[in-house]
PDB file of C-alpha atoms in Angstrom:
ATOM      1  CA  MET A   1      11.845 -14.190  29.109  1.00  0.00           C
ATOM      2  CA  ARG A   2      12.711 -10.309  28.238  1.00  0.00           C
ATOM      3  CA  ARG A   3       9.791  -8.252  26.926  1.00  0.00           C
ATOM      4  CA  MET A   4      10.310  -6.629  23.902  1.00  0.00           C
ATOM      5  CA  GLU A   5      10.067  -2.739  24.093  1.00  0.00           C
ATOM      6  CA  ASN A   6       7.143  -1.289  22.141  1.00  0.00           C
ATOM      7  CA  LYS A   7       6.160   2.447  21.363  1.00  0.00           C
ATOM      8  CA  ARG A   8       2.626   3.412  20.427  1.00  0.00           C
ATOM      9  CA  VAL A   9       2.607   5.525  17.075  1.00  0.00           C
ATOM     10  CA  ASN A  10       0.036   6.526  14.302  1.00  0.00           C
ATOM     11  CA  PHE A  11       0.382   5.249  10.669  1.00  0.00           C
ATOM     12  CA  VAL A  12       2.033   8.506   9.546  1.00  0.00           C
ATOM     13  CA  GLN A  13       4.836   8.464  12.658  1.00  0.00           C
ATOM     14  CA  ALA A  14       5.259   5.006  11.959  1.00  0.00           C
ATOM     15  CA  ILE A  15       6.614   5.749   8.338  1.00  0.00           C
ATOM     16  CA  ASN A  16       8.426   8.790   9.454  1.00  0.00           C
ATOM     17  CA  ASP A  17      10.317   6.770  11.964  1.00  0.00           C
ATOM     18  CA  GLY A  18      11.391   4.330   9.305  1.00  0.00           C
ATOM     19  CA  ILE A  19      12.825   7.188   7.297  1.00  0.00           C
ATOM     20  CA  MET A  20      14.578   8.809  10.358  1.00  0.00           C
ATOM     21  CA  GLU A  21      16.310   5.578  10.967  1.00  0.00           C
ATOM     22  CA  GLU A  22      17.292   4.979   7.683  1.00  0.00           C
ATOM     23  CA  MET A  23      18.527   8.655   6.803  1.00  0.00           C
ATOM     24  CA  GLU A  24      20.531   8.701  10.066  1.00  0.00           C
ATOM     25  CA  LYS A  25      22.551   5.475   8.974  1.00  0.00           C
ATOM     26  CA  ASP A  26      22.762   6.654   5.442  1.00  0.00           C
ATOM     27  CA  SER A  27      23.927   9.872   4.233  1.00  0.00           C
ATOM     28  CA  SER A  28      22.874   8.925   0.516  1.00  0.00           C
ATOM     29  CA  ILE A  29      19.369   9.092   1.295  1.00  0.00           C
ATOM     30  CA  ILE A  30      17.666  12.314   0.311  1.00  0.00           C
ATOM     31  CA  LEU A  31      14.135  13.146   1.065  1.00  0.00           C
ATOM     32  CA  TYR A  32      11.816  16.040  -0.678  1.00  0.00           C
ATOM     33  CA  GLY A  33       8.100  16.661  -1.645  1.00  0.00           C
ATOM     34  CA  GLN A  34       5.458  19.345  -1.366  1.00  0.00           C
ATOM     35  CA  ASN A  35       4.192  19.232   2.152  1.00  0.00           C
ATOM     36  CA  MET A  36       7.360  18.804   3.704  1.00  0.00           C
ATOM     37  CA  ALA A  37      10.380  20.958   5.164  1.00  0.00           C
ATOM     38  CA  LEU A  38       8.047  23.955   5.293  1.00  0.00           C
ATOM     39  CA  THR A  39      10.045  25.645   8.289  1.00  0.00           C
ATOM     40  CA  ASP A  40      13.304  25.516   9.757  1.00  0.00           C
ATOM     41  CA  ASP A  41      11.658  23.661  12.800  1.00  0.00           C
ATOM     42  CA  ASP A  42      10.584  20.489  10.727  1.00  0.00           C
ATOM     43  CA  PRO A  43      12.244  17.616  12.367  1.00  0.00           C
ATOM     44  CA  PHE A  44      13.771  16.127   9.178  1.00  0.00           C
ATOM     45  CA  VAL A  45      15.353  19.799   8.553  1.00  0.00           C
ATOM     46  CA  LYS A  46      16.781  20.085  11.853  1.00  0.00           C
ATOM     47  CA  LYS A  47      18.056  16.482  11.946  1.00  0.00           C
ATOM     48  CA  PHE A  48      19.434  16.534   8.480  1.00  0.00           C
ATOM     49  CA  GLY A  49      19.736  19.928   6.987  1.00  0.00           C
ATOM     50  CA  LYS A  50      18.164  21.345   3.874  1.00  0.00           C
ATOM     51  CA  ASP A  51      20.787  19.773   1.589  1.00  0.00           C
ATOM     52  CA  ARG A  52      19.138  16.376   2.464  1.00  0.00           C
ATOM     53  CA  VAL A  53      15.728  17.257   2.985  1.00  0.00           C
ATOM     54  CA  ARG A  54      13.780  19.949   0.645  1.00  0.00           C
ATOM     55  CA  PHE A  55      10.394  21.640  -0.151  1.00  0.00           C
ATOM     56  CA  THR A  56       9.701  21.377  -3.916  1.00  0.00           C
ATOM     57  CA  PRO A  57       7.377  23.474  -5.884  1.00  0.00           C
ATOM     58  CA  ILE A  58       4.117  22.042  -7.310  1.00  0.00           C
ATOM     59  CA  SER A  59       5.416  20.334 -10.238  1.00  0.00           C
ATOM     60  CA  GLU A  60       4.972  16.414  -9.881  1.00  0.00           C
ATOM     61  CA  THR A  61       6.753  15.838 -13.149  1.00  0.00           C
ATOM     62  CA  ALA A  62       9.520  17.801 -12.123  1.00  0.00           C
ATOM     63  CA  GLU A  63       9.694  15.973  -8.768  1.00  0.00           C
ATOM     64  CA  ALA A  64       9.568  12.405 -10.501  1.00  0.00           C
ATOM     65  CA  GLY A  65      12.218  13.416 -13.087  1.00  0.00           C
ATOM     66  CA  MET A  66      14.681  14.928 -10.223  1.00  0.00           C
ATOM     67  CA  ALA A  67      14.091  11.442  -8.463  1.00  0.00           C
ATOM     68  CA  ILE A  68      15.293   9.503 -11.383  1.00  0.00           C
ATOM     69  CA  GLY A  69      18.159  11.838 -12.009  1.00  0.00           C
ATOM     70  CA  ALA A  70      19.222  12.395  -8.363  1.00  0.00           C
ATOM     71  CA  SER A  71      19.182   8.505  -8.010  1.00  0.00           C
ATOM     72  CA  MET A  72      21.392   8.061 -11.317  1.00  0.00           C
ATOM     73  CA  THR A  73      24.147   9.723  -9.508  1.00  0.00           C
ATOM     74  CA  GLY A  74      24.004   7.423  -6.365  1.00  0.00           C
ATOM     75  CA  LEU A  75      21.596   9.039  -4.004  1.00  0.00           C
ATOM     76  CA  LYS A  76      18.732   7.166  -2.664  1.00  0.00           C
ATOM     77  CA  VAL A  77      15.725   9.171  -3.029  1.00  0.00           C
ATOM     78  CA  ILE A  78      12.456   9.267  -1.532  1.00  0.00           C
ATOM     79  CA  VAL A  79       9.942  11.888  -3.134  1.00  0.00           C
ATOM     80  CA  ASP A  80       6.553  12.634  -1.541  1.00  0.00           C
ATOM     81  CA  LEU A  81       3.918  12.920  -4.057  1.00  0.00           C
ATOM     82  CA  VAL A  82       1.126  13.378  -1.600  1.00  0.00           C
ATOM     83  CA  MET A  83      -1.412  11.782  -3.526  1.00  0.00           C
ATOM     84  CA  THR A  84      -1.953   9.325  -6.249  1.00  0.00           C
ATOM     85  CA  ASP A  85      -4.368  11.746  -7.778  1.00  0.00           C
ATOM     86  CA  PHE A  86      -1.477  14.123  -8.351  1.00  0.00           C
ATOM     87  CA  MET A  87       0.595  11.438  -9.621  1.00  0.00           C
ATOM     88  CA  LEU A  88      -1.108  11.195 -13.015  1.00  0.00           C
ATOM     89  CA  VAL A  89       0.443  14.425 -14.255  1.00  0.00           C
ATOM     90  CA  ALA A  90       3.680  12.793 -14.133  1.00  0.00           C
ATOM     91  CA  MET A  91       2.799   9.372 -15.660  1.00  0.00           C
ATOM     92  CA  GLU A  92       5.776   9.636 -18.403  1.00  0.00           C
ATOM     93  CA  GLN A  93       8.361   9.753 -15.624  1.00  0.00           C
ATOM     94  CA  LEU A  94       6.331   7.338 -13.404  1.00  0.00           C
ATOM     95  CA  LEU A  95       5.250   4.749 -16.030  1.00  0.00           C
ATOM     96  CA  ASN A  96       7.889   5.005 -18.728  1.00  0.00           C
ATOM     97  CA  GLN A  97      10.914   6.471 -17.678  1.00  0.00           C
ATOM     98  CA  ALA A  98      11.823   5.278 -13.845  1.00  0.00           C
ATOM     99  CA  PRO A  99      10.443   1.413 -13.829  1.00  0.00           C
ATOM    100  CA  ARG A 100      12.251   0.836 -17.498  1.00  0.00           C
ATOM    101  CA  MET A 101      15.685   2.788 -16.711  1.00  0.00           C
ATOM    102  CA  ARG A 102      17.304  -0.739 -15.887  1.00  0.00           C
ATOM    103  CA  PHE A 103      15.806  -2.489 -18.968  1.00  0.00           C
ATOM    104  CA  SER A 104      16.565   0.404 -21.084  1.00  0.00           C
ATOM    105  CA  THR A 105      20.187   0.672 -20.016  1.00  0.00           C
ATOM    106  CA  GLY A 106      20.912  -3.059 -20.179  1.00  0.00           C
ATOM    107  CA  GLY A 107      21.163  -3.003 -16.450  1.00  0.00           C
ATOM    108  CA  GLN A 108      23.587  -0.514 -16.261  1.00  0.00           C
ATOM    109  CA  VAL A 109      21.613   1.912 -14.289  1.00  0.00           C
ATOM    110  CA  LYS A 110      19.614   0.640 -11.016  1.00  0.00           C
ATOM    111  CA  LEU A 111      17.343   3.341  -9.555  1.00  0.00           C
ATOM    112  CA  ASN A 112      16.876   3.579  -5.641  1.00  0.00           C
ATOM    113  CA  VAL A 113      13.596   5.587  -5.753  1.00  0.00           C
ATOM    114  CA  VAL A 114      10.882   5.366  -3.224  1.00  0.00           C
ATOM    115  CA  PHE A 115       7.456   7.082  -5.018  1.00  0.00           C
ATOM    116  CA  LYS A 116       5.639   7.991  -1.755  1.00  0.00           C
ATOM    117  CA  ALA A 117       1.933   8.875  -2.018  1.00  0.00           C
ATOM    118  CA  GLY A 118      -1.455   8.201  -0.304  1.00  0.00           C
ATOM    119  CA  PHE A 119      -4.887   7.105  -1.957  1.00  0.00           C
ATOM    120  CA  GLY A 120      -8.449   6.799  -1.506  1.00  0.00           C
ATOM    121  CA  PHE A 121      -9.306  10.075   0.703  1.00  0.00           C
ATOM    122  CA  ILE A 122     -12.909   9.079   1.369  1.00  0.00           C
ATOM    123  CA  TYR A 123     -14.231  12.220   3.007  1.00  0.00           C
ATOM    124  CA  GLY A 124     -16.390  14.081   0.440  1.00  0.00           C
ATOM    125  CA  TRP A 125     -13.301  14.940  -1.824  1.00  0.00           C
ATOM    126  CA  SER A 126     -14.648  13.386  -4.833  1.00  0.00           C
ATOM    127  CA  THR A 127     -12.846  12.954  -8.247  1.00  0.00           C
ATOM    128  CA  THR A 128      -9.465  15.007  -7.292  1.00  0.00           C
ATOM    129  CA  HIS A 129      -8.537  13.175  -3.949  1.00  0.00           C
ATOM    130  CA  SER A 130     -10.669  10.051  -3.596  1.00  0.00           C
ATOM    131  CA  ASN A 131      -9.305   7.909  -6.222  1.00  0.00           C
ATOM    132  CA  THR A 132      -7.163   4.785  -5.823  1.00  0.00           C
ATOM    133  CA  TRP A 133      -5.170   4.871  -8.896  1.00  0.00           C
ATOM    134  CA  TYR A 134      -2.583   1.964  -7.569  1.00  0.00           C
ATOM    135  CA  GLU A 135      -3.688  -0.490  -9.873  1.00  0.00           C
ATOM    136  CA  LEU A 136      -2.140   1.839 -12.602  1.00  0.00           C
ATOM    137  CA  PHE A 137       1.149   0.811 -10.986  1.00  0.00           C
ATOM    138  CA  MET A 138       1.012  -2.858 -11.554  1.00  0.00           C
ATOM    139  CA  ARG A 139       1.598  -2.394 -15.264  1.00  0.00           C
ATOM    140  CA  ALA A 140       4.856  -0.453 -14.114  1.00  0.00           C
ATOM    141  CA  PHE A 141       7.112  -3.456 -15.082  1.00  0.00           C
ATOM    142  CA  GLY A 142      10.786  -3.240 -13.568  1.00  0.00           C
ATOM    143  CA  SER A 143       9.124  -1.474 -10.195  1.00  0.00           C
ATOM    144  CA  LYS A 144       7.502  -2.798  -7.115  1.00  0.00           C
ATOM    145  CA  LEU A 145       4.153  -1.759  -5.459  1.00  0.00           C
ATOM    146  CA  VAL A 146       3.599  -1.476  -1.707  1.00  0.00           C
ATOM    147  CA  ILE A 147       0.507  -0.854   0.020  1.00  0.00           C
ATOM    148  CA  PRO A 148       0.924  -1.204   4.070  1.00  0.00           C
ATOM    149  CA  SER A 149      -2.257  -1.523   6.263  1.00  0.00           C
ATOM    150  CA  THR A 150      -0.735  -1.190   9.805  1.00  0.00           C
ATOM    151  CA  PRO A 151       1.610   1.172  11.367  1.00  0.00           C
ATOM    152  CA  TYR A 152       3.953  -1.924  11.940  1.00  0.00           C
ATOM    153  CA  ASP A 153       3.852  -2.897   8.307  1.00  0.00           C
ATOM    154  CA  ALA A 154       4.409   0.731   7.317  1.00  0.00           C
ATOM    155  CA  LYS A 155       7.558   1.231   9.259  1.00  0.00           C
ATOM    156  CA  GLY A 156       9.118  -2.172   8.006  1.00  0.00           C
ATOM    157  CA  LEU A 157       8.129  -1.737   4.411  1.00  0.00           C
ATOM    158  CA  ILE A 158       9.183   1.911   4.053  1.00  0.00           C
ATOM    159  CA  LYS A 159      12.559   0.806   5.523  1.00  0.00           C
ATOM    160  CA  SER A 160      13.005  -2.014   2.991  1.00  0.00           C
ATOM    161  CA  ALA A 161      11.674  -0.043   0.039  1.00  0.00           C
ATOM    162  CA  ILE A 162      14.396   2.595   0.719  1.00  0.00           C
ATOM    163  CA  HIS A 163      17.129   0.155  -0.200  1.00  0.00           C
ATOM    164  CA  ASP A 164      15.420  -2.326  -2.734  1.00  0.00           C
ATOM    165  CA  GLY A 165      17.457  -1.064  -5.644  1.00  0.00           C
ATOM    166  CA  ASN A 166      14.533  -0.592  -8.045  1.00  0.00           C
ATOM    167  CA  PRO A 167      11.980   2.125  -8.050  1.00  0.00           C
ATOM    168  CA  VAL A 168       8.904   1.336  -5.652  1.00  0.00           C
ATOM    169  CA  PHE A 169       5.985   2.800  -5.384  1.00  0.00           C
ATOM    170  CA  TYR A 170       4.973   2.839  -1.563  1.00  0.00           C
ATOM    171  CA  LEU A 171       1.221   3.891  -1.292  1.00  0.00           C
ATOM    172  CA  THR A 172      -0.562   4.559   1.727  1.00  0.00           C
ATOM    173  CA  PRO A 173      -4.476   4.455   2.253  1.00  0.00           C
ATOM    174  CA  PHE A 174      -5.566   7.962   3.881  1.00  0.00           C
ATOM    175  CA  ASN A 175      -8.345   6.588   5.838  1.00  0.00           C
ATOM    176  CA  LEU A 176      -5.579   4.644   8.091  1.00  0.00           C
ATOM    177  CA  TYR A 177      -3.485   7.597   8.727  1.00  0.00           C
ATOM    178  CA  ALA A 178      -4.874   7.995  12.176  1.00  0.00           C
ATOM    179  CA  MET A 179      -4.625   4.361  13.156  1.00  0.00           C
ATOM    180  CA  GLU A 180      -2.516   3.662  16.024  1.00  0.00           C
ATOM    181  CA  GLU A 181      -0.333   0.555  17.162  1.00  0.00           C
ATOM    182  CA  ASP A 182       2.300  -0.634  19.327  1.00  0.00           C
ATOM    183  CA  ILE A 183       5.359  -1.374  17.416  1.00  0.00           C
ATOM    184  CA  PRO A 184       8.808  -2.439  18.529  1.00  0.00           C
ATOM    185  CA  VAL A 185      11.339   0.075  19.343  1.00  0.00           C
ATOM    186  CA  LYS A 186      14.017  -2.436  18.101  1.00  0.00           C
ATOM    187  CA  GLU A 187      14.890  -2.008  14.464  1.00  0.00           C
ATOM    188  CA  TYR A 188      13.128  -4.234  11.886  1.00  0.00           C
ATOM    189  CA  TYR A 189      12.473  -4.683   8.370  1.00  0.00           C
ATOM    190  CA  ILE A 190       9.664  -6.116   6.404  1.00  0.00           C
ATOM    191  CA  PRO A 191      10.785  -7.864   3.254  1.00  0.00           C
ATOM    192  CA  LEU A 192       8.859  -6.647   0.082  1.00  0.00           C
ATOM    193  CA  GLY A 193       6.982  -9.300  -1.701  1.00  0.00           C
ATOM    194  CA  LYS A 194       6.260 -11.373   1.656  1.00  0.00           C
ATOM    195  CA  ALA A 195       2.224 -11.333   2.407  1.00  0.00           C
ATOM    196  CA  ASP A 196       1.011 -11.547   5.864  1.00  0.00           C
ATOM    197  CA  ILE A 197      -2.145 -13.312   7.328  1.00  0.00           C
ATOM    198  CA  LYS A 198      -3.726 -11.237   9.514  1.00  0.00           C
ATOM    199  CA  ARG A 199      -6.198 -13.611  10.876  1.00  0.00           C
ATOM    200  CA  GLU A 200      -5.986 -17.222  10.315  1.00  0.00           C
ATOM    201  CA  GLY A 201      -9.423 -19.230   9.327  1.00  0.00           C
ATOM    202  CA  ASN A 202     -10.720 -22.449   7.468  1.00  0.00           C
ATOM    203  CA  ASP A 203     -13.910 -21.573   5.568  1.00  0.00           C
ATOM    204  CA  VAL A 204     -12.835 -18.919   3.170  1.00  0.00           C
ATOM    205  CA  THR A 205      -9.943 -16.759   2.330  1.00  0.00           C
ATOM    206  CA  VAL A 206     -10.186 -13.081   2.102  1.00  0.00           C
ATOM    207  CA  ILE A 207      -7.519 -11.251   0.155  1.00  0.00           C
ATOM    208  CA  ALA A 208      -7.872  -7.386   1.141  1.00  0.00           C
ATOM    209  CA  ILE A 209      -5.922  -4.546   0.416  1.00  0.00           C
ATOM    210  CA  GLY A 210      -4.760  -1.192   2.318  1.00  0.00           C
ATOM    211  CA  TRP A 211      -7.853  -0.079   4.223  1.00  0.00           C
ATOM    212  CA  MET A 212     -10.102  -2.708   3.344  1.00  0.00           C
ATOM    213  CA  ILE A 213      -7.954  -4.846   5.923  1.00  0.00           C
ATOM    214  CA  GLN A 214      -9.542  -3.288   8.474  1.00  0.00           C
ATOM    215  CA  LYS A 215     -13.087  -4.076   7.088  1.00  0.00           C
ATOM    216  CA  ALA A 216     -12.131  -7.682   6.299  1.00  0.00           C
ATOM    217  CA  LEU A 217     -10.853  -8.128   9.893  1.00  0.00           C
ATOM    218  CA  GLY A 218     -14.187  -6.561  11.135  1.00  0.00           C
ATOM    219  CA  VAL A 219     -16.458  -8.952   9.021  1.00  0.00           C
ATOM    220  CA  ALA A 220     -14.188 -11.772  10.419  1.00  0.00           C
ATOM    221  CA  ASP A 221     -14.919 -11.026  13.881  1.00  0.00           C
ATOM    222  CA  LYS A 222     -18.912 -10.886  13.318  1.00  0.00           C
ATOM    223  CA  LEU A 223     -18.861 -13.856  11.084  1.00  0.00           C
ATOM    224  CA  ALA A 224     -17.147 -15.884  13.982  1.00  0.00           C
ATOM    225  CA  LYS A 225     -19.992 -15.297  15.940  1.00  0.00           C
ATOM    226  CA  GLU A 226     -21.866 -17.474  13.474  1.00  0.00           C
ATOM    227  CA  GLY A 227     -19.364 -20.067  13.186  1.00  0.00           C
ATOM    228  CA  ILE A 228     -17.806 -18.949   9.970  1.00  0.00           C
ATOM    229  CA  SER A 229     -13.976 -18.916   9.945  1.00  0.00           C
ATOM    230  CA  VAL A 230     -12.394 -16.166   7.868  1.00  0.00           C
ATOM    231  CA  GLU A 231      -8.679 -16.099   7.040  1.00  0.00           C
ATOM    232  CA  VAL A 232      -7.807 -12.748   6.006  1.00  0.00           C
ATOM    233  CA  ILE A 233      -4.517 -12.155   3.764  1.00  0.00           C
ATOM    234  CA  ASP A 234      -2.786  -8.755   3.351  1.00  0.00           C
ATOM    235  CA  PRO A 235      -0.766  -9.125   0.124  1.00  0.00           C
ATOM    236  CA  ARG A 236       1.136  -5.773   1.458  1.00  0.00           C
ATOM    237  CA  THR A 237       2.932  -5.728  -1.979  1.00  0.00           C
ATOM    238  CA  LEU A 238       1.104  -6.189  -5.154  1.00  0.00           C
ATOM    239  CA  ILE A 239       4.256  -6.558  -7.131  1.00  0.00           C
ATOM    240  CA  PRO A 240       5.728  -9.027  -6.543  1.00  0.00           C
ATOM    241  CA  LEU A 241       2.723 -10.634  -5.492  1.00  0.00           C
ATOM    242  CA  ASP A 242       3.134 -13.475  -2.795  1.00  0.00           C
ATOM    243  CA  LYS A 243       1.167 -16.165  -4.700  1.00  0.00           C
ATOM    244  CA  LYS A 244       2.656 -18.783  -2.384  1.00  0.00           C
ATOM    245  CA  THR A 245       0.558 -17.341   0.430  1.00  0.00           C
ATOM    246  CA  ILE A 246      -2.237 -17.190  -1.160  1.00  0.00           C
ATOM    247  CA  PHE A 247      -2.243 -20.563  -2.593  1.00  0.00           C
ATOM    248  CA  SER A 248      -1.530 -22.288   0.712  1.00  0.00           C
ATOM    249  CA  SER A 249      -4.634 -20.568   2.198  1.00  0.00           C
ATOM    250  CA  LEU A 250      -6.598 -21.773  -0.526  1.00  0.00           C
ATOM    251  CA  GLU A 251      -5.631 -25.282  -0.165  1.00  0.00           C
ATOM    252  CA  LYS A 252      -7.086 -25.063   3.419  1.00  0.00           C
ATOM    253  CA  THR A 253     -10.253 -23.116   2.709  1.00  0.00           C
ATOM    254  CA  GLY A 254     -11.199 -23.665  -1.398  1.00  0.00           C
ATOM    255  CA  ARG A 255     -13.000 -20.349  -1.632  1.00  0.00           C
ATOM    256  CA  LEU A 256     -11.684 -16.701  -2.161  1.00  0.00           C
ATOM    257  CA  VAL A 257     -13.084 -13.254  -1.550  1.00  0.00           C
ATOM    258  CA  ILE A 258     -11.062 -10.068  -3.013  1.00  0.00           C
ATOM    259  CA  VAL A 259     -11.713  -6.783  -1.489  1.00  0.00           C
ATOM    260  CA  ASP A 260     -10.146  -3.894  -3.171  1.00  0.00           C
ATOM    261  CA  GLN A 261     -11.169  -0.287  -3.114  1.00  0.00           C
ATOM    262  CA  ALA A 262     -10.261   0.423  -6.647  1.00  0.00           C
ATOM    263  CA  PRO A 263     -12.936   0.272  -9.118  1.00  0.00           C
ATOM    264  CA  LYS A 264     -13.776  -3.734 -10.264  1.00  0.00           C
ATOM    265  CA  THR A 265     -12.648  -2.880 -13.882  1.00  0.00           C
ATOM    266  CA  GLY A 266      -8.872  -3.003 -14.133  1.00  0.00           C
ATOM    267  CA  SER A 267      -8.455  -3.611 -10.419  1.00  0.00           C
ATOM    268  CA  ALA A 268      -5.834  -5.543  -8.234  1.00  0.00           C
ATOM    269  CA  ALA A 269      -8.505  -7.851  -7.521  1.00  0.00           C
ATOM    270  CA  SER A 270      -9.060  -8.674 -11.123  1.00  0.00           C
ATOM    271  CA  GLU A 271      -5.509  -9.510 -11.735  1.00  0.00           C
ATOM    272  CA  ILE A 272      -5.406 -11.810  -8.536  1.00  0.00           C
ATOM    273  CA  SER A 273      -8.686 -13.446  -9.775  1.00  0.00           C
ATOM    274  CA  ALA A 274      -6.978 -13.912 -12.934  1.00  0.00           C
ATOM    275  CA  VAL A 275      -3.836 -15.292 -11.320  1.00  0.00           C
ATOM    276  CA  VAL A 276      -5.692 -17.802  -9.085  1.00  0.00           C
ATOM    277  CA  ALA A 277      -7.892 -18.946 -12.084  1.00  0.00           C
ATOM    278  CA  GLU A 278      -4.844 -19.614 -14.242  1.00  0.00           C
ATOM    279  CA  GLU A 279      -2.572 -21.193 -11.783  1.00  0.00           C
ATOM    280  CA  ALA A 280      -4.861 -22.383  -8.912  1.00  0.00           C
ATOM    281  CA  PHE A 281      -8.254 -23.389 -10.274  1.00  0.00           C
ATOM    282  CA  HIS A 282      -8.188 -26.822  -8.825  1.00  0.00           C
ATOM    283  CA  LEU A 283      -7.917 -25.508  -5.312  1.00  0.00           C
ATOM    284  CA  LEU A 284     -11.109 -23.633  -5.671  1.00  0.00           C
ATOM    285  CA  LYS A 285     -14.805 -24.874  -4.473  1.00  0.00           C
ATOM    286  CA  ALA A 286     -16.745 -22.077  -5.574  1.00  0.00           C
ATOM    287  CA  PRO A 287     -16.433 -19.151  -7.930  1.00  0.00           C
ATOM    288  CA  ILE A 288     -14.078 -16.227  -6.915  1.00  0.00           C
ATOM    289  CA  LYS A 289     -15.957 -13.040  -5.551  1.00  0.00           C
ATOM    290  CA  ARG A 290     -14.777  -9.671  -6.274  1.00  0.00           C
ATOM    291  CA  VAL A 291     -15.941  -6.855  -3.602  1.00  0.00           C
ATOM    292  CA  CYS A 292     -14.742  -3.620  -5.151  1.00  0.00           C
ATOM    293  CA  SER A 293     -15.690   0.000  -5.452  1.00  0.00           C
ATOM    294  CA  LEU A 294     -18.325   0.471  -8.431  1.00  0.00           C
ATOM    295  CA  ASP A 295     -17.158   1.480 -11.845  1.00  0.00           C
ATOM    296  CA  THR A 296     -17.669   5.034 -11.626  1.00  0.00           C
ATOM    297  CA  SER A 297     -16.389   8.128  -9.911  1.00  0.00           C
ATOM    298  CA  VAL A 298     -16.682   8.872  -6.467  1.00  0.00           C
ATOM    299  CA  ALA A 299     -19.086  11.530  -5.598  1.00  0.00           C
ATOM    300  CA  TYR A 300     -19.225  14.527  -3.202  1.00  0.00           C
ATOM    301  CA  SER A 301     -22.167  13.453  -1.534  1.00  0.00           C
ATOM    302  CA  LYS A 302     -21.536  11.320   1.599  1.00  0.00           C
ATOM    303  CA  PRO A 303     -24.242   8.456   0.953  1.00  0.00           C
ATOM    304  CA  LEU A 304     -23.417   8.356  -2.498  1.00  0.00           C
ATOM    305  CA  GLU A 305     -19.825   8.049  -1.759  1.00  0.00           C
ATOM    306  CA  GLU A 306     -20.598   5.203   0.812  1.00  0.00           C
ATOM    307  CA  TYR A 307     -22.886   3.524  -1.835  1.00  0.00           C
ATOM    308  CA  THR A 308     -19.684   3.291  -3.976  1.00  0.00           C
ATOM    309  CA  ILE A 309     -17.016   1.824  -1.775  1.00  0.00           C
ATOM    310  CA  PRO A 310     -16.910  -1.445  -0.359  1.00  0.00           C
ATOM    311  CA  ASP A 311     -18.278  -1.840   3.280  1.00  0.00           C
ATOM    312  CA  GLU A 312     -18.757  -4.836   5.561  1.00  0.00           C
ATOM    313  CA  MET A 313     -22.250  -5.802   4.385  1.00  0.00           C
ATOM    314  CA  LYS A 314     -21.002  -6.154   0.910  1.00  0.00           C
ATOM    315  CA  ILE A 315     -18.095  -8.360   2.182  1.00  0.00           C
ATOM    316  CA  ILE A 316     -20.458 -10.657   4.453  1.00  0.00           C
ATOM    317  CA  LYS A 317     -22.803 -10.918   1.333  1.00  0.00           C
ATOM    318  CA  ALA A 318     -19.903 -12.329  -0.829  1.00  0.00           C
ATOM    319  CA  ILE A 319     -18.604 -14.634   1.937  1.00  0.00           C
ATOM    320  CA  GLN A 320     -22.192 -15.942   2.007  1.00  0.00           C
ATOM    321  CA  GLU A 321     -22.294 -16.388  -1.586  1.00  0.00           C
ATOM    322  CA  VAL A 322     -19.238 -18.445  -1.685  1.00  0.00           C
ATOM    323  CA  LEU A 323     -20.166 -20.372   1.229  1.00  0.00           C
ATOM    324  CA  HIS A 324     -23.601 -21.285  -0.147  1.00  0.00           C
ATOM    325  CA  VAL A 325     -25.279 -19.767   3.195  1.00  0.00           C
TER     326      VAL A 325
END
C-alpha cells in the first residue's frame, strides 16, 4: 500500500495553506484584514498581488461591509477580523446584514464570505481579548459557524468554508495556534456540518468545543486508567450541528457532558443540552452536565483567570457525577 505523504504544520500554517491552495485555483477569491499584507514580502502579497490581498484600516464595520459588497459582485471574500472581541463593533453588518441577505432578497443574493477571527486568548488579557463570543453567532440565521480544534480540521474546514455560498463565521481558538500536527500534502476538504469523533468510548459522551477538545482528550486518557471509557465528540461546526453523530453516541453511552469555553448562560453548551433534552431525552440515563466558564468576566489575574475557565478537574468531576462514581 502506498503511504500518504504528510507534512508537519501548526494551526495557523494549516489555515494559511488551505487559503493559499484555494486562491491558486480560483482568481475570484480575495483576502484582506488588519494584521496581514504588512509588507511586499508577505507570502500572500508576493503570490497574488495587492489587488487580491490587502491590509485594511482598523474599522471592523467597514471591513465587514466591504466583504458583503464585494461578495455581491461575485467575489469570494475572506476577511480577517483578528479577534471575536473586535467583531463586536461590527455587529450590524455581521448579525443583521450578511446572514440575512439571502432572505431579504428572496434568494437573489448569495454571499460567499468567510469572517475569520480568533477567540478566547487566555494569557491574562482579560475583558478585551479573552472572550469567546462564538455563541452570539449561533443566532446569525442564514450563516454557518465553524470552530476547528486541530490543524488538520482547520485546513479542511477553511477550504470548504470559502466556497460554501453562505456567510461563514470561521472562529479559531487562540490557545491552539501553536499546536502542530502531521497533515496530508494531498488536497482534502472537510464538509461543514459533520462532527468528528476524536476518541471512541462506551461509558460517557463528552462534546467539547475548540480548545476544550484537548482538555477532554486529556481527561479521557486519565480516566481510561481507571476503567472509564470516554467518547469525545468535536462538533467542528455549531451551525449546522451534527445531531446525528451526537445521538448515535448517546445511544451507546446514555450519558452526556458538554465542555464549552464560553460562560454557561446562553452558551453553545446550553443550546446543545436543549436539543438533546428535546429530541433525545429517551437516550439519557443521567442528567446532562455542562462544564463552562463561569458567568463572569475573565480577569487579568492568572489564578482568577484559571479559576474561571474549564479545566480537567472540572471535567472529571462532571463525568463522575453522570456516572455516579
